[in-house]
PDB file of C-alpha atoms in Angstrom:
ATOM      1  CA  UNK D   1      81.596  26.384 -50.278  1.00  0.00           C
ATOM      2  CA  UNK D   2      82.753  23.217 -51.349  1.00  0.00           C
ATOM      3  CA  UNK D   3      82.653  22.465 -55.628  1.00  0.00           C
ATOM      4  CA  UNK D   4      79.806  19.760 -56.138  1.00  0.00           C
ATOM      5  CA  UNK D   5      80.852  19.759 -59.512  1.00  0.00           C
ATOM      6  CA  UNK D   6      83.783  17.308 -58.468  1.00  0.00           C
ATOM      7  CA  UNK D   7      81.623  15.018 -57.006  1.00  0.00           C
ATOM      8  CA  UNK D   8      79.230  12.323 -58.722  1.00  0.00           C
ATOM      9  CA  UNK D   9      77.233  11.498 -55.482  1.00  0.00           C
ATOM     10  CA  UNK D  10      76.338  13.626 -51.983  1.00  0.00           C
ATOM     11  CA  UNK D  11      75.130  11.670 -49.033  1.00  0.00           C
ATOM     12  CA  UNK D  12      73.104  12.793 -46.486  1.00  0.00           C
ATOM     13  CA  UNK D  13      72.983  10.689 -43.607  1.00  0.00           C
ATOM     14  CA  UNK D  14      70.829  11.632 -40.619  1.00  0.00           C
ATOM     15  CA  UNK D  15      71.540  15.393 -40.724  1.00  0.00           C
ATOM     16  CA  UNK D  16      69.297  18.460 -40.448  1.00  0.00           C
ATOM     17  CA  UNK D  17      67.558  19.987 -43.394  1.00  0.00           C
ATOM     18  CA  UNK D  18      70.060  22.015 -45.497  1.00  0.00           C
ATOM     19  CA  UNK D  19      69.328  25.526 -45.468  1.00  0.00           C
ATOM     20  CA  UNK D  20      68.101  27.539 -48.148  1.00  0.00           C
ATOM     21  CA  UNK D  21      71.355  28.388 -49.695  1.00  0.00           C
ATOM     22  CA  UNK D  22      72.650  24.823 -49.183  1.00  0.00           C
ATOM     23  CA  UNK D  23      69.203  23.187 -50.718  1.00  0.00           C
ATOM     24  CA  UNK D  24      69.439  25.371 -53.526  1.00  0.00           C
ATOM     25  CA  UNK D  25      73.211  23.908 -54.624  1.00  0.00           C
ATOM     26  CA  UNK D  26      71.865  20.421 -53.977  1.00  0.00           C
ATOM     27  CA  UNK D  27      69.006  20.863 -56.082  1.00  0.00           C
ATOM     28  CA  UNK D  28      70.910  22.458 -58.622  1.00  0.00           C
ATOM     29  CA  UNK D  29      73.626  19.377 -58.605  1.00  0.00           C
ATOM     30  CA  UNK D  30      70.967  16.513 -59.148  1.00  0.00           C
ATOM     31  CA  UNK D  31      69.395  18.676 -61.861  1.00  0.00           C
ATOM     32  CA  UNK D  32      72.581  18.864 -64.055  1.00  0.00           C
ATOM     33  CA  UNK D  33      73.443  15.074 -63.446  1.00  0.00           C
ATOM     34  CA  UNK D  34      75.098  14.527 -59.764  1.00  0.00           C
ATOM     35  CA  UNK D  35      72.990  11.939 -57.366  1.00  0.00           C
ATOM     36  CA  UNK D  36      71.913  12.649 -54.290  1.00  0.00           C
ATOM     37  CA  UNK D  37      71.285  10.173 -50.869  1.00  0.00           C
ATOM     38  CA  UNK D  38      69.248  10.855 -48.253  1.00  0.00           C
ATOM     39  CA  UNK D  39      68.894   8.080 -44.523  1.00  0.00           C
ATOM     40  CA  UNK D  40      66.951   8.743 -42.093  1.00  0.00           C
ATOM     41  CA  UNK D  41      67.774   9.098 -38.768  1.00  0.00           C
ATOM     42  CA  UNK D  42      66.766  11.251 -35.669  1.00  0.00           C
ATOM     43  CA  UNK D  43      68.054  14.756 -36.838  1.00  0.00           C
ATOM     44  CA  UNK D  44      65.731  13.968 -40.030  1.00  0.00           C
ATOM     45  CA  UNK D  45      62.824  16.007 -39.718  1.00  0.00           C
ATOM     46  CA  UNK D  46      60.075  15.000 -42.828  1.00  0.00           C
ATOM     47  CA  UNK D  47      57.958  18.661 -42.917  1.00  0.00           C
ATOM     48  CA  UNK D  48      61.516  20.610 -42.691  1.00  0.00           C
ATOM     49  CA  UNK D  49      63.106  17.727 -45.940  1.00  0.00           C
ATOM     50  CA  UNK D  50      60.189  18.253 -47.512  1.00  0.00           C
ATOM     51  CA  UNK D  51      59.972  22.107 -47.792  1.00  0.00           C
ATOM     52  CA  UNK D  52      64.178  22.004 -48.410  1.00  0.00           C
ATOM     53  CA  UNK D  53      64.346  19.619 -51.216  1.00  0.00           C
ATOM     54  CA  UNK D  54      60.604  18.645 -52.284  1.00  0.00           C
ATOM     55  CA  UNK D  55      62.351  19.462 -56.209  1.00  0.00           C
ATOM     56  CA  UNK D  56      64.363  16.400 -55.802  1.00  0.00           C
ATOM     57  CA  UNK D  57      62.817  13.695 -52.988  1.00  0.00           C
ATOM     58  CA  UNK D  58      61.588  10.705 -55.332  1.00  0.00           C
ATOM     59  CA  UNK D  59      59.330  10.136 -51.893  1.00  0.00           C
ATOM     60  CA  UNK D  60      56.895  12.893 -49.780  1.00  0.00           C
ATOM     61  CA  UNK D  61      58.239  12.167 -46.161  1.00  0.00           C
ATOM     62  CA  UNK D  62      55.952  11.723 -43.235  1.00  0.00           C
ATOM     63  CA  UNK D  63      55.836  10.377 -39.503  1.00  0.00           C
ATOM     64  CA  UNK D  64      58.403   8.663 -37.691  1.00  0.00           C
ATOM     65  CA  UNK D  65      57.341   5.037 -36.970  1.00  0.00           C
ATOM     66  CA  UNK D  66      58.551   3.246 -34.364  1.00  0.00           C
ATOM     67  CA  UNK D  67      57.839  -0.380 -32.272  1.00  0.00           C
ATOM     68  CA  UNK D  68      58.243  -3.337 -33.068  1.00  0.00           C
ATOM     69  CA  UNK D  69      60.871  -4.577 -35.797  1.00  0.00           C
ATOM     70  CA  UNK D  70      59.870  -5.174 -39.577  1.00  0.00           C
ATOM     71  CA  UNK D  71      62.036  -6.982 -42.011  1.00  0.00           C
ATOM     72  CA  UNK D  72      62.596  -6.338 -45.587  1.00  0.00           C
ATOM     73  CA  UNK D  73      61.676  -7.511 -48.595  1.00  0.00           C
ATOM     74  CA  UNK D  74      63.101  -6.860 -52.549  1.00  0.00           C
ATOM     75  CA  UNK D  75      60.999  -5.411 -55.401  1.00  0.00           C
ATOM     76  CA  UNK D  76      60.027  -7.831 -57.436  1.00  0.00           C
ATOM     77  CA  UNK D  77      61.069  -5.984 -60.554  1.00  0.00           C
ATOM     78  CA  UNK D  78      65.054  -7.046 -59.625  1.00  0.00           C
ATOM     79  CA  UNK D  79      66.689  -3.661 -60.570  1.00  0.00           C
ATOM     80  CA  UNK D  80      68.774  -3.010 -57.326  1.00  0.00           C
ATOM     81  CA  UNK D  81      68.826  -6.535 -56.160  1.00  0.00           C
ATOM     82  CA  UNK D  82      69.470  -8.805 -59.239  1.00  0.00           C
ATOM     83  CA  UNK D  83      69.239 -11.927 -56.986  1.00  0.00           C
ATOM     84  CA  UNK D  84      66.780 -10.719 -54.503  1.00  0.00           C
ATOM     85  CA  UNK D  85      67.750 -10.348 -51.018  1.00  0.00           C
ATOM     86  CA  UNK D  86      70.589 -11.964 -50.261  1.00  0.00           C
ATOM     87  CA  UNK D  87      72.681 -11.202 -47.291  1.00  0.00           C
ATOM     88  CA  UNK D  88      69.260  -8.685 -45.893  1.00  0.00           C
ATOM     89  CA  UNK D  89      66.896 -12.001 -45.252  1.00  0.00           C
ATOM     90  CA  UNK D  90      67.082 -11.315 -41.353  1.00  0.00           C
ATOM     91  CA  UNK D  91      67.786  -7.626 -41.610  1.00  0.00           C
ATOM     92  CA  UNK D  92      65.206  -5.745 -39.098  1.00  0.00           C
ATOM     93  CA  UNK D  93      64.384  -1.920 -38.392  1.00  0.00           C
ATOM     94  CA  UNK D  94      62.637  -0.747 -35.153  1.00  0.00           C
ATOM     95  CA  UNK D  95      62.243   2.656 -36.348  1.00  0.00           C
ATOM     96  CA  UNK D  96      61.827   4.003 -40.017  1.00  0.00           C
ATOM     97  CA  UNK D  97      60.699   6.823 -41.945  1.00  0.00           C
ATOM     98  CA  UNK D  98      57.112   6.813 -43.615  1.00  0.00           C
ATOM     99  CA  UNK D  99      57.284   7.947 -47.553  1.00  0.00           C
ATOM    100  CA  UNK D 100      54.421   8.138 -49.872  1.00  0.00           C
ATOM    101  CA  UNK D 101      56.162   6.841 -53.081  1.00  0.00           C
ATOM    102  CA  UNK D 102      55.350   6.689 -57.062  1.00  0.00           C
ATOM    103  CA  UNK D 103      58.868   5.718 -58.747  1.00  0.00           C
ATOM    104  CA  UNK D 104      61.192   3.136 -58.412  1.00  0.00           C
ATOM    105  CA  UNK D 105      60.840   1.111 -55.170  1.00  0.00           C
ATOM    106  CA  UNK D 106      63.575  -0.926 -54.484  1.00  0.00           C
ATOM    107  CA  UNK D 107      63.201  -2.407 -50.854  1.00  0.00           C
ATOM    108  CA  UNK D 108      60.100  -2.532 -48.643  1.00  0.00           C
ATOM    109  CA  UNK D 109      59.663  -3.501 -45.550  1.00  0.00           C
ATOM    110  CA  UNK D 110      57.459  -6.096 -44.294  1.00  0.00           C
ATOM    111  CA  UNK D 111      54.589  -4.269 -43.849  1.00  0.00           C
ATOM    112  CA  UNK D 112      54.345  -3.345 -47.204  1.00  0.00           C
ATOM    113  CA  UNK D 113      55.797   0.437 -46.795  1.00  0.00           C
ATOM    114  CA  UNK D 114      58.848   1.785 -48.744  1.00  0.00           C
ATOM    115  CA  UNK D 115      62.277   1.392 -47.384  1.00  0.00           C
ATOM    116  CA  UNK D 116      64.497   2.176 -50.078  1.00  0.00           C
ATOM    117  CA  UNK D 117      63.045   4.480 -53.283  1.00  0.00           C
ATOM    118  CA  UNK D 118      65.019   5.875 -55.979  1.00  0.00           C
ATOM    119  CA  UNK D 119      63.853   8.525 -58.435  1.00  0.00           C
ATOM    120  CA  UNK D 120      64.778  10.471 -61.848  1.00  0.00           C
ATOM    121  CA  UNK D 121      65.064  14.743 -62.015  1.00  0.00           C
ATOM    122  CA  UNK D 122      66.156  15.891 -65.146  1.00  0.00           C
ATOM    123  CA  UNK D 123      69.760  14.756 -65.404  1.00  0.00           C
ATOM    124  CA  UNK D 124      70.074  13.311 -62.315  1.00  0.00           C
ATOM    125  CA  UNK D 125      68.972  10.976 -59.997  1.00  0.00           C
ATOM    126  CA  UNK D 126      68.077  10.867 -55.771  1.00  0.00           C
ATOM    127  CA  UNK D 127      67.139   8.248 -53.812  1.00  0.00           C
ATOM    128  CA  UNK D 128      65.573   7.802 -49.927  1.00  0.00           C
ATOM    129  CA  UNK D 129      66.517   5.394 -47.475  1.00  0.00           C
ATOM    130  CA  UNK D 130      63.428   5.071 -44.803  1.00  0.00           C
ATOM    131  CA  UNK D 131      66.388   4.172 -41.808  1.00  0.00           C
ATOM    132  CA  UNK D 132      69.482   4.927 -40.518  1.00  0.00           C
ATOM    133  CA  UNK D 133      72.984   3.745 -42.150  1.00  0.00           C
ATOM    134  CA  UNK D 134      74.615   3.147 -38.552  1.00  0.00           C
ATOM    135  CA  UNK D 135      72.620   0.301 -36.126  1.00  0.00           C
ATOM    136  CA  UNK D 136      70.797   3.585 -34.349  1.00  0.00           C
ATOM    137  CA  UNK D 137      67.203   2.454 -35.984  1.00  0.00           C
ATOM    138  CA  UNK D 138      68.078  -1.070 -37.453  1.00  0.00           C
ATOM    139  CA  UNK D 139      70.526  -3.902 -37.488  1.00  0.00           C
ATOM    140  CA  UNK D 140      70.450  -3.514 -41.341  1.00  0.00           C
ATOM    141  CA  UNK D 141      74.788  -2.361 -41.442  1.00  0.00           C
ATOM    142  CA  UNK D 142      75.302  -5.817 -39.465  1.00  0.00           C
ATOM    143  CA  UNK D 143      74.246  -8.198 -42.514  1.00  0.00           C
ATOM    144  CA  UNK D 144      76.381  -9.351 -45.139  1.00  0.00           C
ATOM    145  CA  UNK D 145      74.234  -8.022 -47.995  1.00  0.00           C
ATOM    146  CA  UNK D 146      74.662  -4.173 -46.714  1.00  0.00           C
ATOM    147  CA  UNK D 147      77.815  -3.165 -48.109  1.00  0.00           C
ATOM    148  CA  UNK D 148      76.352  -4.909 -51.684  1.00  0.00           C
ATOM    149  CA  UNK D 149      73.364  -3.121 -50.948  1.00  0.00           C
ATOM    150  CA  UNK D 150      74.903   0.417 -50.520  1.00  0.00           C
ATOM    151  CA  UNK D 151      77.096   0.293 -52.801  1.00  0.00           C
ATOM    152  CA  UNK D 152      74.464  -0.821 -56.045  1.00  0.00           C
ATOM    153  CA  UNK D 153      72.185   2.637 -54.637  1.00  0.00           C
ATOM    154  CA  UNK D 154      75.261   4.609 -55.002  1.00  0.00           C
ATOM    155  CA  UNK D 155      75.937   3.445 -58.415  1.00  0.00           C
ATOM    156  CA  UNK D 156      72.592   3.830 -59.353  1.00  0.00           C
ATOM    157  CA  UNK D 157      71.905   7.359 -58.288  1.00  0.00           C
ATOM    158  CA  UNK D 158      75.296   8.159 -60.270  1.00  0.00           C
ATOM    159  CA  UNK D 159      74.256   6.545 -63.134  1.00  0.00           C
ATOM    160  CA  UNK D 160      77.345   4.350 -62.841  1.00  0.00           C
ATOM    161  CA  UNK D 161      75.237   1.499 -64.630  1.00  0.00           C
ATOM    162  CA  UNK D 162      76.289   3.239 -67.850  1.00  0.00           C
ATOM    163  CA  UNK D 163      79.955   3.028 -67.343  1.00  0.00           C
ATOM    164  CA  UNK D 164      82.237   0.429 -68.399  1.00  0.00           C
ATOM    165  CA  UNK D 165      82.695  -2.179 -65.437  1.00  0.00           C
ATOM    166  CA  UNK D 166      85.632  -5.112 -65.404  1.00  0.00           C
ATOM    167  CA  UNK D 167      88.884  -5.106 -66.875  1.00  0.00           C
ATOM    168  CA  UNK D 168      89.623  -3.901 -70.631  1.00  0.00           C
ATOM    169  CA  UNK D 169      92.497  -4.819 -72.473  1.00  0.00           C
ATOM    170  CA  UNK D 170      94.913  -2.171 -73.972  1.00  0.00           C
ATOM    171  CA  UNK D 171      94.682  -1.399 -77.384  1.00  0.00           C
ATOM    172  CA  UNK D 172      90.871  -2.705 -77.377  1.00  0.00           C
ATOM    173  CA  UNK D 173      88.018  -0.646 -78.427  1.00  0.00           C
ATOM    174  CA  UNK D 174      84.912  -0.355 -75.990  1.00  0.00           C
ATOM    175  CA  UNK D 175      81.990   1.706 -76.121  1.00  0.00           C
ATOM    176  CA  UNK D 176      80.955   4.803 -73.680  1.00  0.00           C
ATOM    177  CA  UNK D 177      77.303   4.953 -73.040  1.00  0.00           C
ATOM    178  CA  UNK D 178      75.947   8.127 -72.438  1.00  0.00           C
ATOM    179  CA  UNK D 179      73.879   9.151 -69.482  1.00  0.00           C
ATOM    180  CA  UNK D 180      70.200  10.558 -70.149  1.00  0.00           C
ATOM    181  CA  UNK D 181      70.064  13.959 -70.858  1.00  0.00           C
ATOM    182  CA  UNK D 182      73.366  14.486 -71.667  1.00  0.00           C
ATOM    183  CA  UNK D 183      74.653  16.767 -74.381  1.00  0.00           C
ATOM    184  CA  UNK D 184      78.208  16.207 -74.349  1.00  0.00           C
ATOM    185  CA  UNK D 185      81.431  14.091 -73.536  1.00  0.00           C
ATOM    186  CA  UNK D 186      84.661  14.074 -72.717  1.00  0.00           C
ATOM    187  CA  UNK D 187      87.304  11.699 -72.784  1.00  0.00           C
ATOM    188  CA  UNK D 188      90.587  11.968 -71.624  1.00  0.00           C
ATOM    189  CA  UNK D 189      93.673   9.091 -72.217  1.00  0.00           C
ATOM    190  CA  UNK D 190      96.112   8.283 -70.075  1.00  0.00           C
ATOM    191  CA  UNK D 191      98.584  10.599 -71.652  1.00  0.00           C
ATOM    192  CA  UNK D 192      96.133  13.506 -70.623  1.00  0.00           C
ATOM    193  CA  UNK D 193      94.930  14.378 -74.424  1.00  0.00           C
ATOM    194  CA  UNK D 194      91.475  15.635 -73.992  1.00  0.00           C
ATOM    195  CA  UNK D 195      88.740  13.938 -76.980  1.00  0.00           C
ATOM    196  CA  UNK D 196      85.420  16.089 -76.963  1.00  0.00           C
ATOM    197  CA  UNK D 197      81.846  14.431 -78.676  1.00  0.00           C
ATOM    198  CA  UNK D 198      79.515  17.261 -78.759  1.00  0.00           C
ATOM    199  CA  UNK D 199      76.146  17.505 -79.428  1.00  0.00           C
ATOM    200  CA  UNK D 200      75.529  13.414 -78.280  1.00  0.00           C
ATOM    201  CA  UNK D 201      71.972  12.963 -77.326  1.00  0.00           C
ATOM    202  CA  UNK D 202      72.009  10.188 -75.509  1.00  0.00           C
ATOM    203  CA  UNK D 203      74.095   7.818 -77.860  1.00  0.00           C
ATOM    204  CA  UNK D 204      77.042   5.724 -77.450  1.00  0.00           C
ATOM    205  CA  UNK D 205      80.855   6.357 -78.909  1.00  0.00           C
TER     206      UNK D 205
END
């Protein structure tokens, strides 16, 4: 059984549902904080995801579609995509999952149905990715804006938004937000010395 606790973000990429024991850890990690990625892909089955990990799916999973390709578009609310959909303009998926959706929605596809949804459980945060993250249902890993793409979702579902991002100079002071939910922090320095700020609620040191 591998720690979760050691890692900020699990990925599951066209796999089978976890089993009970293994859904049960997962849940339990996005609950207390860790993030959590699910992409679609033919070994995802929606009634089997759906009874394994309903607790933390920001999106109910339904049919397979499949035909002809749809493109995608941004939300219009900017969040994942700051500068809309650069490098995905041409992107296309033959075959996607269908999720009914209420929380964030940060891609759709032409057609108007979800294609990339995030969502918020307790301390952490999961998010659903309708296709596959190899070429097997769309061309989507062959545009320029995928790597950019992945790699803001992964951030986001860690909460890595909070964190401090671009070089710091020594000896300067910068501030730690804290992510929702949390009760505590813990900063360690370079020399290893170990600085504990109890009892935060949410505020920044």
């Amino acid at each position: 059984k591998y720690d979760l606790s050691h890692v900020d973000v699990v990925v599951l990429a066209n796999v089978d549902a976890p089993e009970r024991a293994v859904a049960q850890r997962l849940v339990n990690f996005v609950k207390r904080g860790g993030g959590l990625i699910i992409a679609g892909g033919d070994h995802v089955q929606a009634k089997q995801y759906d009874a394994a990990l309903s607790e933390v799916l920001p999106c109910r999973l339904r049919a397979r579609a499949q035909g002809s390709d749809v493109t995608f578009e941004a939300s219009s609310d900017g969040k994942l995509l700051p500068q809309g959909l650069t490098g995905l303009a041409q992107a296309a998926a033959h075959t996607r999952l269908m999720m009914d959706c209420e929380d964030d929605v940060f891609l759709r596809f032409s057609d108007g149905s979800p294609a990339v949804a995030a969502a918020d459980f307790e301390r952490g945060r999961s998010a659903l990715i309708a296709t596959t993250l190899d070429t097997d249902w769309t061309d989507l890993p062959l545009r320029p804006g995928y790597l950019p793409l992945l790699s803001r979702l992964i951030r986001n579902v860690a909460h890595a938004g909070l964190s401090i991002s671009g070089p710091v100079v020594a000896g300067s002071s910068v501030e730690i937000r804290v992510p929702p939910g949390s009760t505590g922090l813990e900063v360690i320095t370079p020399e290893g010395v170990r600085h504990a700020y109890p009892a935060l609620d949410g505020h920044a040191v």
